Coordinates of C-alpha atoms and ligand atoms in Angstrom, one line a residue:
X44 CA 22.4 -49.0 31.4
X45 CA 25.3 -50.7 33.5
X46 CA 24.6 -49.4 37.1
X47 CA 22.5 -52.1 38.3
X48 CA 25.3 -54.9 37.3
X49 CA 27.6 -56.0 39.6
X50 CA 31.1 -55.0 38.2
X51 CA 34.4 -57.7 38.6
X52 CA 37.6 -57.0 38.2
X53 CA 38.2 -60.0 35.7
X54 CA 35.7 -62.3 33.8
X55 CA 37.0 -65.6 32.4
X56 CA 35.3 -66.6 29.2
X57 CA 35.1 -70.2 28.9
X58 CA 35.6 -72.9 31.7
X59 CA 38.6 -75.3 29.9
X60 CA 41.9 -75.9 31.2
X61 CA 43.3 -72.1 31.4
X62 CA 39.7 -70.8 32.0
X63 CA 39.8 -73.1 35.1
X64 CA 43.5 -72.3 36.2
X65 CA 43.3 -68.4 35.7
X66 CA 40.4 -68.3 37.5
X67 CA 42.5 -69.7 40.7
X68 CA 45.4 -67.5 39.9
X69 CA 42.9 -64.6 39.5
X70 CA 42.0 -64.9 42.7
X71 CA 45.3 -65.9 44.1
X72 CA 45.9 -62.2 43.5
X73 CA 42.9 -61.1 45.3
X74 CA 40.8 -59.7 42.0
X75 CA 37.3 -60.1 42.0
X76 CA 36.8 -63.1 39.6
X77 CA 33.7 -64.3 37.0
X78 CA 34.2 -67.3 34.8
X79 CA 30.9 -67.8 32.2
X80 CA 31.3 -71.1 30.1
X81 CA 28.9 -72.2 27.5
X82 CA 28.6 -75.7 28.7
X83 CA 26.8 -77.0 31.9
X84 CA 30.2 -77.5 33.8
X85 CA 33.6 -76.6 33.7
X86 CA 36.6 -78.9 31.4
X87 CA 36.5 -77.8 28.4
X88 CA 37.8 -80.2 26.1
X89 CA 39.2 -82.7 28.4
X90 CA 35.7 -83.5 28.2
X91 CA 36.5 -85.3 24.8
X92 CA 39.1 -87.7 26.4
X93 CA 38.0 -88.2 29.5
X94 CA 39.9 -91.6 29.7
X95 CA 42.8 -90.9 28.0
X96 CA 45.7 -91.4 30.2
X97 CA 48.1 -88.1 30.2
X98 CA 51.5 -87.9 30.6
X99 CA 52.4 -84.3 29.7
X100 CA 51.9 -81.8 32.4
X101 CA 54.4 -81.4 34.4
X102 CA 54.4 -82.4 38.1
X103 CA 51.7 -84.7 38.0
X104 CA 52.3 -88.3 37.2
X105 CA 50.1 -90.1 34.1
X106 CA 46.9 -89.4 35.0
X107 CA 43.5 -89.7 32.8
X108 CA 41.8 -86.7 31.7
X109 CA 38.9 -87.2 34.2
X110 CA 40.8 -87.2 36.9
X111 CA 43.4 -84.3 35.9
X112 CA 39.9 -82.4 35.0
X113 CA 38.6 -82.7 38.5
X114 CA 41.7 -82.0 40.0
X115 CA 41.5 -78.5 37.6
X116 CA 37.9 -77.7 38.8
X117 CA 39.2 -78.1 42.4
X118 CA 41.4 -75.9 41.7
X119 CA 39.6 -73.4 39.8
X120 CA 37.2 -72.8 43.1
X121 CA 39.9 -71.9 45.5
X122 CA 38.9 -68.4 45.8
X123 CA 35.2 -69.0 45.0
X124 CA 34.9 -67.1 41.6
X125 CA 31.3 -66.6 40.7
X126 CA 30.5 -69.3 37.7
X127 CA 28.0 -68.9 35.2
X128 CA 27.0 -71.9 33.2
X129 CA 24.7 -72.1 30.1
X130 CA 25.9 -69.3 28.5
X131 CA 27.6 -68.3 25.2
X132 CA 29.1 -65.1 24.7
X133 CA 28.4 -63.3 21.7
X134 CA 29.2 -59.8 22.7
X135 CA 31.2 -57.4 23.8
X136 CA 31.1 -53.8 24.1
X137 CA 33.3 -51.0 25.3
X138 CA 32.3 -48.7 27.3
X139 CA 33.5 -44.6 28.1
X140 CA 34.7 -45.5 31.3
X141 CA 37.3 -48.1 30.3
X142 CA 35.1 -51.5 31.4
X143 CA 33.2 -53.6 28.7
X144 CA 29.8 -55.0 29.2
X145 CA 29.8 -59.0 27.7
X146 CA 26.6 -59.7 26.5
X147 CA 25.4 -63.8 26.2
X148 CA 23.2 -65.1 23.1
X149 CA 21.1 -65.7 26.1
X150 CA 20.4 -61.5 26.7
X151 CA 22.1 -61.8 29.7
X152 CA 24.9 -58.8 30.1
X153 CA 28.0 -58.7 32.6
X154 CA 30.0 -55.8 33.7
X155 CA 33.7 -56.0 33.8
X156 CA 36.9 -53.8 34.4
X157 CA 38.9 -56.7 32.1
X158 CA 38.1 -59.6 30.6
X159 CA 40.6 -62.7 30.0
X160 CA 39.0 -64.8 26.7
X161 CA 40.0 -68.6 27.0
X162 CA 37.7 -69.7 24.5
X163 CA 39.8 -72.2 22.8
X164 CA 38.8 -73.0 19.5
X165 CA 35.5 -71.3 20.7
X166 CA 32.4 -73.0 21.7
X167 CA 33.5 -76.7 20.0
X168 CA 31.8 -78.0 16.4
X169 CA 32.8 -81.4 15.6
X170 CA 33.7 -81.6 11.9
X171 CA 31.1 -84.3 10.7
X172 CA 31.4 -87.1 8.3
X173 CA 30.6 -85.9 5.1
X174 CA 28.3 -89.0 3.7
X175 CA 24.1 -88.1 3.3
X176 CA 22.7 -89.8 6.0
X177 CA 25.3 -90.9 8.4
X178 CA 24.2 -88.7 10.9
X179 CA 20.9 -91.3 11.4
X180 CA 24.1 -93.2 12.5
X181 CA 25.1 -90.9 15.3
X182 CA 23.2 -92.6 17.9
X183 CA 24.6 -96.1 17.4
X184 CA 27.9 -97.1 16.1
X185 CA 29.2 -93.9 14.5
X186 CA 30.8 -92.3 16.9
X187 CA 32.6 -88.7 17.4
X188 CA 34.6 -88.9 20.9
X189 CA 35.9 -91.8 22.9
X190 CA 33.7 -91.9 26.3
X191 CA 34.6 -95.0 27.1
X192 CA 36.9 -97.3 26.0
X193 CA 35.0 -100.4 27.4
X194 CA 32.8 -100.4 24.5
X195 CA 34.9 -101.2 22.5
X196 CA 36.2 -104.5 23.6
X197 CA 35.8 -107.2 21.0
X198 CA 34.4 -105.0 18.1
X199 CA 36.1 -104.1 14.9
X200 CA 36.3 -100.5 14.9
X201 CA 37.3 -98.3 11.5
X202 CA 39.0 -94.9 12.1
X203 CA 38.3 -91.9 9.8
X204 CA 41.6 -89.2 10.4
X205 CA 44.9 -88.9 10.7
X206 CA 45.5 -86.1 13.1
X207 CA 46.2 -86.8 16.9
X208 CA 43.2 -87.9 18.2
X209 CA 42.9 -90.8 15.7
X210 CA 46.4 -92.0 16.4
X211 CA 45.6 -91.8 20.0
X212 CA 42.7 -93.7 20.0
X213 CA 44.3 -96.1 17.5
X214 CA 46.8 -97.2 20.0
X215 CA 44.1 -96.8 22.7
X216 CA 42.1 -99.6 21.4
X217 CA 44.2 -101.8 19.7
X218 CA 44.6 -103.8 22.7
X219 CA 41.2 -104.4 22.7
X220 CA 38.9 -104.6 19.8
X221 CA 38.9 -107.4 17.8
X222 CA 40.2 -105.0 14.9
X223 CA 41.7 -101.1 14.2
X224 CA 41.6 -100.0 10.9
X225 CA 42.9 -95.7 10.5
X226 CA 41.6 -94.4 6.8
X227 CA 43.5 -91.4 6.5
X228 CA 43.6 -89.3 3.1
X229 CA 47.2 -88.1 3.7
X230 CA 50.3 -90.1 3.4
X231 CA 51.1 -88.1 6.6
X232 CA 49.9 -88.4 10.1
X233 CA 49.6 -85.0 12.3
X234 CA 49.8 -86.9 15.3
X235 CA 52.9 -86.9 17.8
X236 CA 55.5 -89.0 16.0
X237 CA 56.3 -91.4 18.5
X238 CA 52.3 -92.3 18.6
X239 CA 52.2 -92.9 14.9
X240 CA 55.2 -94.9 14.5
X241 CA 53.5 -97.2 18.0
X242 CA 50.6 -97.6 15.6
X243 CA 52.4 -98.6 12.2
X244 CA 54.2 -101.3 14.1
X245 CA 51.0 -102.3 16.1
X246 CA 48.4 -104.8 14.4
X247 CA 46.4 -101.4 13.5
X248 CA 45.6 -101.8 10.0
X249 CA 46.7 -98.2 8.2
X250 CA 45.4 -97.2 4.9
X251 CA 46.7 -93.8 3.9
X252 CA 45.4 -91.8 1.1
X253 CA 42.2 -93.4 1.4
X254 CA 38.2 -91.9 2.8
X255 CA 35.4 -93.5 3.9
X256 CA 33.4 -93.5 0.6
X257 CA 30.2 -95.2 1.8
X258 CA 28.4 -96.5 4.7
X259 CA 26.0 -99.7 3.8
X260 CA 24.0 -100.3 7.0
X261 CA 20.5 -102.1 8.2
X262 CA 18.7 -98.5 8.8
X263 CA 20.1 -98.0 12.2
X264 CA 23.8 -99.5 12.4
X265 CA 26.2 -99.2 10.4
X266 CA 27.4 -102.6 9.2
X267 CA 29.9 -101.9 6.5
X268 CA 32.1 -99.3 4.6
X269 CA 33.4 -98.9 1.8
X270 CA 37.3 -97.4 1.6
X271 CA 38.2 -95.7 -1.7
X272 CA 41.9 -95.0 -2.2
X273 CA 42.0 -91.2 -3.4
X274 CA 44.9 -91.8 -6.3
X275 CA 43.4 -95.0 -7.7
X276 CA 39.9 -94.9 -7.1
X277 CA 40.0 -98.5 -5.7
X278 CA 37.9 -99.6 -2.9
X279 CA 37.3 -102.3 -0.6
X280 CA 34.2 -103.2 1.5
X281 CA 35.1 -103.6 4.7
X282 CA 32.4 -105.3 8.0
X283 CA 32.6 -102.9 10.7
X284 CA 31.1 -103.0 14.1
X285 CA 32.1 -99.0 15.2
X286 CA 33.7 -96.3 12.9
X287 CA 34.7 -93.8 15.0
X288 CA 35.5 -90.3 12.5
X289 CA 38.4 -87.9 14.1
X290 CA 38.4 -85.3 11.2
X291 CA 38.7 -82.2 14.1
X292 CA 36.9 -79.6 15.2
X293 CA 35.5 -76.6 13.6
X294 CA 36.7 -72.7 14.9
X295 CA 33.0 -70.9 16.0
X296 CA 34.7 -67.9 16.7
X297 CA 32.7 -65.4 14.2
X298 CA 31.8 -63.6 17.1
X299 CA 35.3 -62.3 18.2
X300 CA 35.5 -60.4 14.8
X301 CA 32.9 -58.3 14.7
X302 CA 34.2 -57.2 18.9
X303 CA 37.0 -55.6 16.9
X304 CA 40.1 -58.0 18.2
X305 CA 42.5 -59.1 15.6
X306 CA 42.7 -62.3 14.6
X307 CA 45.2 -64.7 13.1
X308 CA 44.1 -68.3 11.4
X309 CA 41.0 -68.2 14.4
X310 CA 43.4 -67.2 16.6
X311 CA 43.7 -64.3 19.1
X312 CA 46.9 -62.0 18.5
X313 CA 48.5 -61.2 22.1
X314 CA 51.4 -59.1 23.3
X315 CA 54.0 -60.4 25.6
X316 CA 51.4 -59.2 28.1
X317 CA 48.7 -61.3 26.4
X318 CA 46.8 -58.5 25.7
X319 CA 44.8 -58.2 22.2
X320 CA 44.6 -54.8 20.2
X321 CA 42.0 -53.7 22.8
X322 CA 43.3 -52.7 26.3
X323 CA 41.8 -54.8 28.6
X324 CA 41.0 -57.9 26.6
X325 CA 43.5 -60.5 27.6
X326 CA 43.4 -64.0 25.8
X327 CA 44.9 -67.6 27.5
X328 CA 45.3 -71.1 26.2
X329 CA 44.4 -72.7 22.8
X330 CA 42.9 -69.4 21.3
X331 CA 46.1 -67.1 22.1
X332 CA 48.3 -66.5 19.3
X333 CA 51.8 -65.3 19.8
X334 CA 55.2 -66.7 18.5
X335 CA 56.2 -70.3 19.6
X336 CA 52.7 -70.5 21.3
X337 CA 52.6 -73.8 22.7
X338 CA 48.7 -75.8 22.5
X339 CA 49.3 -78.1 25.3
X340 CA 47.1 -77.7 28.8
X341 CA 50.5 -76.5 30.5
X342 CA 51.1 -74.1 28.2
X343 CA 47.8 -72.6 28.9
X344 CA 48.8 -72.3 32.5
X345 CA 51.9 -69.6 32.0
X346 CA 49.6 -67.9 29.3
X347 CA 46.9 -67.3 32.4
X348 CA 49.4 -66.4 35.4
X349 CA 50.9 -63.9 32.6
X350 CA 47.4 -62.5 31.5
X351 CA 46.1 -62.2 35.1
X352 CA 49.5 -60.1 36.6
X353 CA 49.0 -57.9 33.6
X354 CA 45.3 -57.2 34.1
X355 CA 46.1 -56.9 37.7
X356 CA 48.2 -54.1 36.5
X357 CA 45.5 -52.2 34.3
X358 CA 43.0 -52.3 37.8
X359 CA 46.1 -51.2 39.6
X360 CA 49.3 -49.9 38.4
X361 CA 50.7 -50.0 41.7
X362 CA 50.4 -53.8 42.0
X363 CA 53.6 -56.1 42.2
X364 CA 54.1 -57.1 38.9
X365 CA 54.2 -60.9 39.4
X366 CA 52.2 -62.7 42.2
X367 CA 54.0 -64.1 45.4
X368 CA 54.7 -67.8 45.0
X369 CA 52.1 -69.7 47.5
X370 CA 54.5 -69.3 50.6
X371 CA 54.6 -65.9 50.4
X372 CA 50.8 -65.4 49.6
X373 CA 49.3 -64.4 53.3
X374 CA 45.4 -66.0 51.5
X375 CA 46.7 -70.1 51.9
X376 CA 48.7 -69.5 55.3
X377 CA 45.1 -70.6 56.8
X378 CA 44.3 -73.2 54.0
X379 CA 47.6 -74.2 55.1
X380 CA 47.3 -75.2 58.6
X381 CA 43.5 -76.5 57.6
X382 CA 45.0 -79.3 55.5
X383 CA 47.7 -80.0 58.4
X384 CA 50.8 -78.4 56.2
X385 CA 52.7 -76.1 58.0
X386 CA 55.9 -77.2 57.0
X387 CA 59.1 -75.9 55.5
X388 CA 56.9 -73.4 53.5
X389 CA 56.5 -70.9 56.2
X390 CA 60.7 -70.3 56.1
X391 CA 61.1 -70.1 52.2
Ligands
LIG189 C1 41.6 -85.7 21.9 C2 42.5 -84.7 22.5 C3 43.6 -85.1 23.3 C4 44.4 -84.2 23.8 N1 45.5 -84.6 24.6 C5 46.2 -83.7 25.2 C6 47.3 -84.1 26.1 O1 47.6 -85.3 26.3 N2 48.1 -83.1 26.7 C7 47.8 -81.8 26.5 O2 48.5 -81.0 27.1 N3 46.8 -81.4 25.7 C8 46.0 -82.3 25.1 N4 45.0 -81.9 24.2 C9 44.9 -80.4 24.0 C10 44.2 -79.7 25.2 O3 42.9 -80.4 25.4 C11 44.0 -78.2 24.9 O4 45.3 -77.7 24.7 C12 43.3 -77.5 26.0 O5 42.0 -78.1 26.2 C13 43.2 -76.0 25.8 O6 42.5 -75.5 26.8 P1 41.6 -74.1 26.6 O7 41.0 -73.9 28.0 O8 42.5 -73.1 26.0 O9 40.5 -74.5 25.6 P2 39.3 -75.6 25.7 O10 39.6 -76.8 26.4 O11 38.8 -75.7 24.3 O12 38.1 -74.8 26.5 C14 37.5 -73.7 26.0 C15 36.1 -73.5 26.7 O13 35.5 -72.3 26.3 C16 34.1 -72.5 26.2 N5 33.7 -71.4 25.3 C17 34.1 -71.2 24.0 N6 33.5 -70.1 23.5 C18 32.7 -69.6 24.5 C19 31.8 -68.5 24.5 N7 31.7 -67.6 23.5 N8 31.1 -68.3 25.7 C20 31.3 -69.1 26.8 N9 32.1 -70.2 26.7 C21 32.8 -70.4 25.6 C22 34.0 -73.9 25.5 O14 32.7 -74.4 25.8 C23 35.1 -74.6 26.3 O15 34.6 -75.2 27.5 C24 44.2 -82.8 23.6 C25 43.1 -82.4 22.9 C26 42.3 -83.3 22.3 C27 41.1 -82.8 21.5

């Protein structure tokens, strides 16, 4: 039974950087809009850099991830889309009529005419250390995100990855902590190569091809670790205040299987309309998969103004195909003259 659910025209699964911006564009083209995120609040993974200053999306000037996040969840309640936190989807059905019914691991069910899945690498796993017993560790000095870089000053802090979260963070606290050393068991870094070769010239101390082998502590801090190169077996013993470990995230996306959508390397496979194999199901952001996909937050933007217009489409196939631009869109001429801007964008 479906009747006594309130259906929308679009529901936004997961509240990170496209959930949050198609959910404005949604309702920029007047659709009845739902956005159900797992987490207590909307960000998505921003929430792991929160301090991180970014310089990569265009229009806006470096800002840090806290600030470009609240500026997102501003956005995201233009047009007041209904937002359901606490809840992970793990199901999704079909039904005669066209819509689909999403089901969360909490029981409760939502009825939708389309659904737009920005899930990103779905509800987020940190890949652990893999050392018996460093998770005792977890709630003092072994640390999996960067809150705050503050807590560092002064400390010598060890680095476990090699991707671009442990370069970033390398160069993030070199400044301050008394010492950076990056144990990374490739020769290569993944991150961005202008950050890696900032860090090789820095006073971060690199040792490639090498693991965290053991942690040595006093029962509830870590105190010391011991690096073995992978080649040579060699190790040192190194005194360490923090380590922080940067070895990614897990995909938890067994879910999106078994609904029937197909998948590439945890990945959703769109059209140009960023549609999946079933009509109706639309994927945005990190979790689309198309070629030349780009997994940045502005890429994530186009993919959600794209999946919206063509879901727009399926409720109505008498819709223009694209939204107006925000000076043609009748819904911010009041917004307009409420925030004093009625400017040059009532003649364009
Ligand atoms: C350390 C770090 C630094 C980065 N720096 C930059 C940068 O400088 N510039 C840049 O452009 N990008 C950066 N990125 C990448 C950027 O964060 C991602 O491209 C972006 O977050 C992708 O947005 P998304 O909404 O697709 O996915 P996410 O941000 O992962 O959001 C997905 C959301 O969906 C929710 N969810 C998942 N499954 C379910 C479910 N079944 N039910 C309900 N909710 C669900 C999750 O809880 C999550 O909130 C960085 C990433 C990291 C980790």
């Amino acid at each position: 039974m479906f009747e006594d659910l309130e259906l929308y025209d679009v529901t936004i699964i997961g509240g990170g950087p496209a959930g949050m911006y198609t959910a404005f564009y949604s309702g920029m083209r007047d659709l009845k809009t739902k956005v159900i995120e797992f987490n207590p609040e909307l960000g998505g993974r921003i929430h792991y850099y929160p301090e991180k200053i970014i310089w990569d999306v265009g229009g806006l000037t470096p800002v840090t991830g806290a600030q470009l996040m609240q500026q997102l969840i501003q956005q995201a309640q233009t047009f007041e889309p209904d937002l359901v936190f606490n809840q992970q989807i793990t199901g999704l059905e079909r039904l005669d009529n066209g819509n689909f019914i999403l089901t969360a691991a909490t029981g409760e069910r939502h009825y939708t005419k389309t659904a737009i899945l920005c899930m990103g690498y779905g509800v987020p796993k940190m890949a652990k250390l893999e050392i018996e017993g460093a998770d005792r560790y977890e709630v003092t000095n072994l640390h999996y995100t960067v809150q705050e870089l503050e807590i560092f000053r002064g400390r010598r802090v060890v680095i476990s990855g090699g991707g671009n979260s442990a370069v970033d963070w390398a160069n993030a606290l070199e400044p301050i902590a008394a010492s950076v050393t990056v144990v990374h068991r490739r020769e290569e870094f993944g991150g961005h190569e202008r950050h890696v070769a900032q860090m090789r010239q820095s006073r971060v101390d690199v040792c490639t091809l090498c693991g965290i082998a053991e942690l040595h502590g006093c029962g509830s801090c870590i105190e010391e670790v011991t690096i073995a190169h992978l080649e040579t077996g060699e190790s040192i013993r190194l005194p360490v205040d923090d380590v922080i470990v940067n070895h990614g995230m897990r995909a938890d996306l067994d879910a999106l299987k078994q609904w029937g959508l197909e998948m590439n390397e945890g990945h959703v496979v769109v059209d140009e309309k960023m549609e999946s194999n079933i009509p109706g199901i639309f994927a945005a952001g990190d979790l689309a998969q198309y070629p030349n996909k780009v997994r940045l937050i502005a890429g994530s933007f186009t993919d959600g103004i794209n999946a919206v217009n063509n879901a727009k489409l399926r409720i109505d196939p008498k819709a223009d195909k694209v939204g107006y631009v925000s000076s043609h869109n009748e819904r911010f001429k009041e917004r307009n003259k409420a925030l004093g801007l009625v400017g040059d964008e009532q003649k364009i």
